[in-house]
Amino acid sequence: MLGWLAIPSALLGALVLGAVMMLALGANPLTGYRALLVGAFGGSYALGSTAFQAAPLLLVGVGICIAFRANVFNIGGEGQIAMGGLAGAATALAFPELPSVVLIPLVLLAGTAGGAIWGAIPGFFKAQYNVNEILSTIMLNLVAVQVMNYLLAGPMVDHSQASVGGLIPETQLLSRNAWLPILVPGTQLHLGVLIAVLVAIAAYLLLWRTTFGFRLRAVGLSRDASAYAGMPVKRTIVWAVTLSGAACGLAGSILVFGSISHRMVTDGSLTGFTGSAGFNGIVVALFGGLNPLWTIVSAFLFGGLIVGGSALQVATGVPSDLVTALSGIVVVLVVSLEYLRRRARSQSTALAAFGGANPPTLRRGEPPPAAAVGGDGA
Amino acid sequence: GSSSSPAPVSSAAAPASVAPAASSSVTPAPAATAPASAAAAASGATSATTLKVALVAPSAVNDLAFTQSMVEALNSIKARYNLQVAISDNQFVVSTAANVIRSYASQGYNLVIAHGSQYGSTLQQLAPQFPNVSFAWGTAGSTFNQPNIFAYQANSNEGGYVQGAMAAMLSTSKVLGVIGPIAVGDAKLYVDGFCAGAKSVDPTISCIPVYTGSFSDVSLFATAAKTFVSNKADVLTGTAQAVVGAIGVARADNLPWFGTQWTQVSLAPHNVVSSQIYNWAPILEQIITEIRGGKLGGATYTVTLGNGGETIQFNSGFNLPANVKAKADELIKGITDGLVNVPQ
Amino acid sequence: MSQFFTAAVLTSTVAAGIALATPFLLAALGETLGQRSGVINLGVDGIMLLAAFATYYVALRTDDVLLAILAGMGTGLLMGVVTAAVSVTLKAEQGISGIGVYLFGLGFSDLLFQKLVGTPLPITTPPQVGIPLLDQIPVLGGMFFDQSPLVYLAFLLVPVVAFVLNHTTYGLKIRAAGENPAAADSLGVSVARIRWSTVLLGCTFAGLAGASLLLYDGIFQVNLTQSEGFIAVALVYFGAWRPSGVMAGSLLYGLVGAIILTWKSLGIIPLSGSDLAATAPAVITVLALLFVARRFRQPAALGKPYEREA
Amino acid sequence: MNAQATAPGGALDNPGVPILEMRGITKRFPGVVANDHVDFDVRAGEVHTLFGENGAGKSTLMRVLYGLYHPDEGEIWIGGQRVTIHSPAAAIHHGIGMIHQHFMLVDTLTVAENVALGTRSARGPLTGLDVVSARIRQLSEAYGLRVDPQAFVWQLSVGERQRVEIIKALYRDVAVLVLDEPTAVLTPQEVEDLFTVLRRMARNGRALVFISHKVREVLELSDRITVLRNGRVVGTLPAAKATRARLVEMMVGHQVATEEPPPRGTTGEPTLLVRDLHVRSDRGTEAVRGVSFDVRAGELVGIAGVAGNGQRELAEAIAGLRTPVAGSITVGGIELGGRGPAAARAAGLGYVPEERMRDGVVTEFSVADNLLLVDYRSRAYARFGFLRRGAIRRHCQELVDAFNVKTPSLETPARNLSGGNIQKLIMARELSAHPRVLLVAQPTRGIDVSASLYIHQRLIAQREDGTAILIISEDLDEIMTLSDRILVMYEGTIIGAADPRTTSREEIGMMMAGVHPGTPSAATQPSAVAGASPI
Ligand SMILES: Nc1ncnc2c1ncn2[C@@H]1O[C@H](COP(=O)(O)OP(=O)(O)OP(=O)(O)O)[C@@H](O)[C@H]1O
Ligand SMILES: Nc1ncnc2c1ncn2[C@@H]1O[C@H](COP(=O)(O)OP(=O)(O)OP(=O)(O)O)[C@@H](O)[C@H]1O
Ligand SMILES: [Mg+2]
Ligand SMILES: [Mg+2]
């Protein structure tokens, strides 16, 4: 049955198209993919870097899963990550002296809170005023980038630069006590990776094992029926987006305190800080069938893709944008094959799967809301 | 770009003084470019081992500006010095660049050039982890007191001063359009020098620099230039790899343009008056010689008009009034001889 | 402040605002067509990027602006085929597939740019064309009637699209497909064909938007659009699915943007504060939405693929 | 042109022979053979009824005819020609029209636009609505179908929408018109009007296919009746030879006892009290205007009325889904007015909604999940916020058995259940919470005779258990058979009350039409007096 194959075959299709592109650009696909594989998974250091890249992707992906199950399409990840990073950095700047055991949890929580707030706003607007979240989250991204640039160039800037007549918009070196400890020496595998995985597992339990998750999924699939059943629909929606933002905010914090430079820097764009995790996280979540557990797998896959991307660039001279293009293709293929899968599946109605450990498919368990985007309201 | 060291580093103040002698930094002897490099070449040739050099740069190898100036320098010497060069360009995302730098270091490259001040904070963290790898960081005045970091910078204020004076003489509206990325390092030096030079000719001239906040955003530069033009500016200049945007405007409105970092004549053959060009070759030669000699860092180098690391290249495609040319030559000589003191 | 309220500055500001609004307007008009027929296309930004590059590359190689614009539109059309195939024929979740198209456009446009061009050489942008007589009107002439041809085209398309939607049988089919595709289907209207047509049109508009954006500065760079495509989608909601409303939103964006630029260059707002000032359009849009969302309903079938069995 | 004068698509030239024949139609769906070698034909000028249980295959057969489904086997012949109908467009081209179980109208368009949609315009690319409107007026003239072409569909009542559907068919001058459960949502008066129109259409030589679950209507309207069971034709008989008992037996395959009005139960304390209630509709008009009544424990009160007289708003207000403008609602002495559905349920209200597919179930959820939709947080299903999957399975299995909901498994999505079974599922959920007050809207709309019978029995049983039950239905027969007491709603007020044993169908029909009851029996109903003293 295609259901099984939908996602792997999407990946395959993308790789084939990628090979075609490389050929077109006069590079040898085999060399390219070998470099990509080795760069991503060859050896402990490579694996560490992959995990390092995967952590934020996983957190954002989990956030996407949660929101999506409530029929909210959160494409404000970029902004929420930035806000999380800022909140975390500000906290570290404020209490540099606190011991690690206190400061690390504190900055992570601060980041989570920062993202949560940035997510709660569109959530509230959607629930209360029926404002389409796609729009409000995108707008809030635009606000976030400016706020970030303002804070990093002004209030939070590293003043010691003045002595060398420079003002790069970046914080000073953040308190050592806030740095995320490296778990495997000689690699970049830091505590953040572990945290991300735990969060993903927690999210899975929340969605499919708790009454809150039940309510969240019910609201996502039918606001009317949920209201009729006496569920607090609006509150649930706000919570869903808030949690989604929280996960992204945590990702932001981890980006800062797990970074090599241990500062928060901006080049004027959100991407400069997030590395597009806010969007790639959507790909990751989708590739994980909008199920937090499978999202763990896909996050590491895409983390590897990103790490391998630079290796590919060095080896073949094909810009690492290829990876971005490929992930785009993966998304398109997954959602397209999803329809064929659905058709194939409806051939045997008995296969109306629920929960359980069936292979990854976009619509795992009951399908996520049909029109998260068409959604309701303007 | 420029340094962003948290702890004020004494040598960071280096650019303050211009005369090579007075510089606290190690600078090549005035005549260095020709004979000294020959000598270096000799030593390079004798050392059979190829040196693995990696360049990590924020913009494209052919950006006609910051990155290209370094790429050209590398290419000009790699044969002579038996270098194996790897380049990762367009690394404007700092976090990604950090990973690239790190993996070069871990792959046994002897010298990793982090060509962009935004990479400073990364090097500060990485250098101690790779004590056997030599890092070069520019443009910056600080080595973070690390034994394996070389810093290099450009006194772009000197060329800026010369070109600013020319601009003032060319302008009829007495409004100059000056665009920078971020008020930092060679960009800030160039912009300040430019306005100083302009004011030295006409104290009343309007020279309000605009910083776009981005090294790479071409359209921001274009928009800034447009806004200047709509506010009567009739001579334009700018620094950073994003200037191509502004040059487009200069060409469209047929206004004089002054370039820096690399020659931009090809972008606007009839509008570029002159370009201040960085020549990093002498500095690279020194760094490589040092490395072969077992010294992995700890020195700061500065290119100046004086030591030949900076040159003003006039564009024949622009017919420059004789008096302006004369003024320029006079200033260049003055600065080279240390007679003219360019303010900061 | 005083130096802002001079005829010259105001004129150049408004003129710039209208020029800045054009890409938004073109993209949003196209998106409106699609959404009225029930298809939401989140890939606009990616399509604009690809089209912008195509325009840039052709202009660079041929120096023929008209050909370049056609290349942009062609690219839009091509991506339209992909979008329609995925959203209409393969009935994909439209929000997600849109993000996919966006990522593809983002990556692929820069990939091509770096491999084929590298240095962003500026191309010669088409000159402003004054409209005889009208451009003689003091102040107003300079504001409205001394623009690039694409600007006139964009604003001309507003009444055209409105008319097509409201007074033609094609428009009627579009609205029916967007509100109740089953009903349209039961009357022999091919929902798929209608949606294909609106998506192709919409994406061609997006291509044109990309071209106009590119021609504004005449240079391409990575992520040239900086989310303008997404904003265009937002403006469709802002304009409550009406071309006139969409135009109002686009102008809001263009003008506020232009004003901030001018104030920056005049030193009216400090450089440090300018970042915060730049958030104005986004904030205004969201606030406007609180109002719009309660007054207007979106097409009932928006974002919902049509399947007969349902 | 004038409709009466028209003889559509050569229909009249030979009344005896069928103008349309379906031969050996077979349509399979995963797991089901919806139509199994079905032969079916219609003659010009006749009304041919399709009768059968939910899922018997009536809609499928007609959807095949209309080109919505493609048959796996079989042929379609029209006017002696074999045709293949691969799309509605083709069907329309062949002069076939269909009025679907659920209206096919675009709410946001005007009547004229809905009618014009998909037809060739007299104004080329332009809509030319003026021409269309003129034609619409002609048709409404000719057939007595009152509609305003300029009105938006969302402004129309159910009955008016039905008329628009018919005008759409007439406008296309169909030779064959299929009506799939057209009366499910209509009231006696509207049904009468509809039948008049249909008869007139038949007289003009059009062929009509009629589908309904209401035997009374079938017998009243049909010329011939074909009964389907499990996708097969059981038989075709002229209406003259048909009786209720015969039809039902053919339908289910065995004898079915006709439904007797249950004996009146012993009633206790007033449990649901509504006092001077005012509620607004979605359009802001006051839909419920000062309604007062109460329902006692063990009493079953039925609210009759023409659709759109405030019943929906009344139900939603009681259920807490709509905030009243004024007035009070109490369940078991607890005031609910505007405190939301959760509060209403907490007070002991059970609610079987009118829109079962929209409000009653989360269609993508499994049967099990739908069963705990309301009580998902109760001890039985959850501990410390975590769901007890084992307990849930057991509990749900019990409910499914107890209410014999026909479903492949507990994990089957509700979407795949028939209306009848979905209704049973909802009843199971609502009754398992042991409500003090049960509010049921349109209990059996669109549900076949046997399923309806089962649901009615359940309601009676619940009444015997002392639950106060309020039924809102547009099916007067249903109200008459079930209720201890009938309240008639008209224009947002309770125009009168009646005792089903002492009042005739006609009298209640009069009240539904707005004629005030002169009979003291109604006036003296204690709890029907507006503004009765609150407790
Ligand atoms: N779209 C579909 N997909 C799968 N099975 C279907 C579909 N439509 C109908 N069926 C199957 O075909 C059978 C007949 O369905 P149909 O709707 O024709 O019954 P019906 O006689 O119209 O029922 P009702 O009286 O409730 O309208 C059903 O039992 C159902 O299982
Ligand atoms: N998408 C589907 N998949 C499977 N079965 C379906 C589907 N759609 C309809 N059916 C089947 O078709 C049959 C009839 O469908 P229908 O909606 O007519 O039910 P119904 O009892 O007529 O409800 P109502 O008349 O109130 O709409 C049902 O038994 C259902 O099983
Ligand atoms: Mg049916
Ligand atoms: Mg039915």
mmCIF file of N, CA and C in Angstrom, chain B residues 259-293:
data_model
loop_
_atom_site.group_PDB
_atom_site.id
_atom_site.type_symbol
_atom_site.label_atom_id
_atom_site.label_comp_id
_atom_site.label_asym_id
_atom_site.label_seq_id
_atom_site.Cartn_x
_atom_site.Cartn_y
_atom_site.Cartn_z
ATOM 1 N N GLY B 259 34.288 54.118 -5.408
ATOM 2 C CA GLY B 259 34.252 52.755 -4.893
ATOM 3 C C GLY B 259 35.312 52.508 -3.846
ATOM 4 N N THR B 260 35.169 51.410 -3.126
ATOM 5 C CA THR B 260 36.201 51.006 -2.180
ATOM 6 C C THR B 260 36.195 49.497 -2.049
ATOM 7 N N GLN B 261 37.236 48.955 -1.508
ATOM 8 C CA GLN B 261 37.460 47.523 -1.302
ATOM 9 C C GLN B 261 37.930 46.836 -2.581
ATOM 10 N N TRP B 262 37.287 47.115 -3.712
ATOM 11 C CA TRP B 262 37.715 46.522 -4.983
ATOM 12 C C TRP B 262 37.237 47.422 -6.108
ATOM 13 N N THR B 263 37.758 47.181 -7.298
ATOM 14 C CA THR B 263 37.344 48.063 -8.393
ATOM 15 C C THR B 263 35.932 47.720 -8.841
ATOM 16 N N GLN B 264 35.114 48.744 -9.047
ATOM 17 C CA GLN B 264 33.726 48.508 -9.442
ATOM 18 C C GLN B 264 33.447 49.114 -10.807
ATOM 19 N N VAL B 265 34.516 49.362 -11.539
ATOM 20 C CA VAL B 265 34.366 50.002 -12.850
ATOM 21 C C VAL B 265 33.398 49.217 -13.731
ATOM 22 N N SER B 266 33.508 47.875 -13.676
ATOM 23 C CA SER B 266 32.697 47.075 -14.590
ATOM 24 C C SER B 266 31.201 47.297 -14.357
ATOM 25 N N LEU B 267 30.850 47.731 -13.170
ATOM 26 C CA LEU B 267 29.428 47.917 -12.870
ATOM 27 C C LEU B 267 28.875 49.191 -13.490
ATOM 28 N N ALA B 268 29.744 50.197 -13.621
ATOM 29 C CA ALA B 268 29.287 51.481 -14.172
ATOM 30 C C ALA B 268 30.484 52.180 -14.806
ATOM 31 N N PRO B 269 30.847 51.740 -15.992
ATOM 32 C CA PRO B 269 32.108 52.178 -16.636
ATOM 33 C C PRO B 269 32.260 53.693 -16.714
ATOM 34 N N HIS B 270 31.131 54.411 -16.766
ATOM 35 C CA HIS B 270 31.253 55.861 -16.970
ATOM 36 C C HIS B 270 30.948 56.644 -15.697
ATOM 37 N N ASN B 271 30.622 55.951 -14.621
ATOM 38 C CA ASN B 271 30.245 56.663 -13.403
ATOM 39 C C ASN B 271 31.282 56.505 -12.302
ATOM 40 N N VAL B 272 31.990 55.387 -12.311
ATOM 41 C CA VAL B 272 32.999 55.204 -11.275
ATOM 42 C C VAL B 272 34.145 56.176 -11.517
ATOM 43 N N VAL B 273 34.379 57.052 -10.544
ATOM 44 C CA VAL B 273 35.476 58.015 -10.681
ATOM 45 C C VAL B 273 36.771 57.316 -10.335
ATOM 46 N N SER B 274 36.794 56.704 -9.148
ATOM 47 C CA SER B 274 37.984 55.969 -8.722
ATOM 48 C C SER B 274 37.563 54.955 -7.673
ATOM 49 N N SER B 275 38.434 53.983 -7.422
ATOM 50 C CA SER B 275 38.151 52.978 -6.410
ATOM 51 C C SER B 275 39.357 52.792 -5.515
ATOM 52 N N GLN B 276 39.134 52.714 -4.226
ATOM 53 C CA GLN B 276 40.211 52.348 -3.309
ATOM 54 C C GLN B 276 40.253 50.825 -3.275
ATOM 55 N N ILE B 277 41.419 50.259 -3.612
ATOM 56 C CA ILE B 277 41.511 48.810 -3.745
ATOM 57 C C ILE B 277 42.360 48.230 -2.629
ATOM 58 N N TYR B 278 41.828 47.184 -1.998
ATOM 59 C CA TYR B 278 42.600 46.478 -0.977
ATOM 60 C C TYR B 278 43.468 45.448 -1.654
ATOM 61 N N ASN B 279 44.741 45.393 -1.290
ATOM 62 C CA ASN B 279 45.606 44.324 -1.771
ATOM 63 C C ASN B 279 46.139 43.563 -0.571
ATOM 64 N N TRP B 280 45.517 42.427 -0.297
ATOM 65 C CA TRP B 280 45.889 41.678 0.918
ATOM 66 C C TRP B 280 47.118 40.810 0.705
ATOM 67 N N ALA B 281 47.612 40.712 -0.544
ATOM 68 C CA ALA B 281 48.698 39.766 -0.839
ATOM 69 C C ALA B 281 49.889 39.920 0.110
ATOM 70 N N PRO B 282 50.411 41.117 0.271
ATOM 71 C CA PRO B 282 51.588 41.236 1.149
ATOM 72 C C PRO B 282 51.326 40.685 2.545
ATOM 73 N N ILE B 283 50.120 41.001 3.051
ATOM 74 C CA ILE B 283 49.792 40.534 4.397
ATOM 75 C C ILE B 283 49.721 39.019 4.437
ATOM 76 N N LEU B 284 49.065 38.430 3.434
ATOM 77 C CA LEU B 284 48.955 36.966 3.392
ATOM 78 C C LEU B 284 50.348 36.349 3.347
ATOM 79 N N GLU B 285 51.209 36.949 2.513
ATOM 80 C CA GLU B 285 52.572 36.412 2.406
ATOM 81 C C GLU B 285 53.229 36.386 3.775
ATOM 82 N N GLN B 286 53.078 37.488 4.501
ATOM 83 C CA GLN B 286 53.691 37.549 5.835
ATOM 84 C C GLN B 286 53.118 36.463 6.722
ATOM 85 N N ILE B 287 51.776 36.367 6.751
ATOM 86 C CA ILE B 287 51.121 35.396 7.640
ATOM 87 C C ILE B 287 51.625 33.995 7.330
ATOM 88 N N ILE B 288 51.690 33.683 6.042
ATOM 89 C CA ILE B 288 52.102 32.323 5.655
ATOM 90 C C ILE B 288 53.549 32.077 6.053
ATOM 91 N N THR B 289 54.360 33.097 5.835
ATOM 92 C CA THR B 289 55.748 32.945 6.236
ATOM 93 C C THR B 289 55.831 32.671 7.737
ATOM 94 N N GLU B 290 55.049 33.441 8.491
ATOM 95 C CA GLU B 290 55.030 33.248 9.942
ATOM 96 C C GLU B 290 54.659 31.799 10.271
ATOM 97 N N ILE B 291 53.578 31.321 9.638
ATOM 98 C CA ILE B 291 53.100 29.970 9.946
ATOM 99 C C ILE B 291 54.181 28.950 9.632
ATOM 100 N N ARG B 292 54.772 29.117 8.444
ATOM 101 C CA ARG B 292 55.843 28.170 8.100
ATOM 102 C C ARG B 292 56.964 28.277 9.122
ATOM 103 N N GLY B 293 57.100 29.485 9.681
ATOM 104 C CA GLY B 293 58.135 29.675 10.705
ATOM 105 C C GLY B 293 57.689 29.197 12.072
#
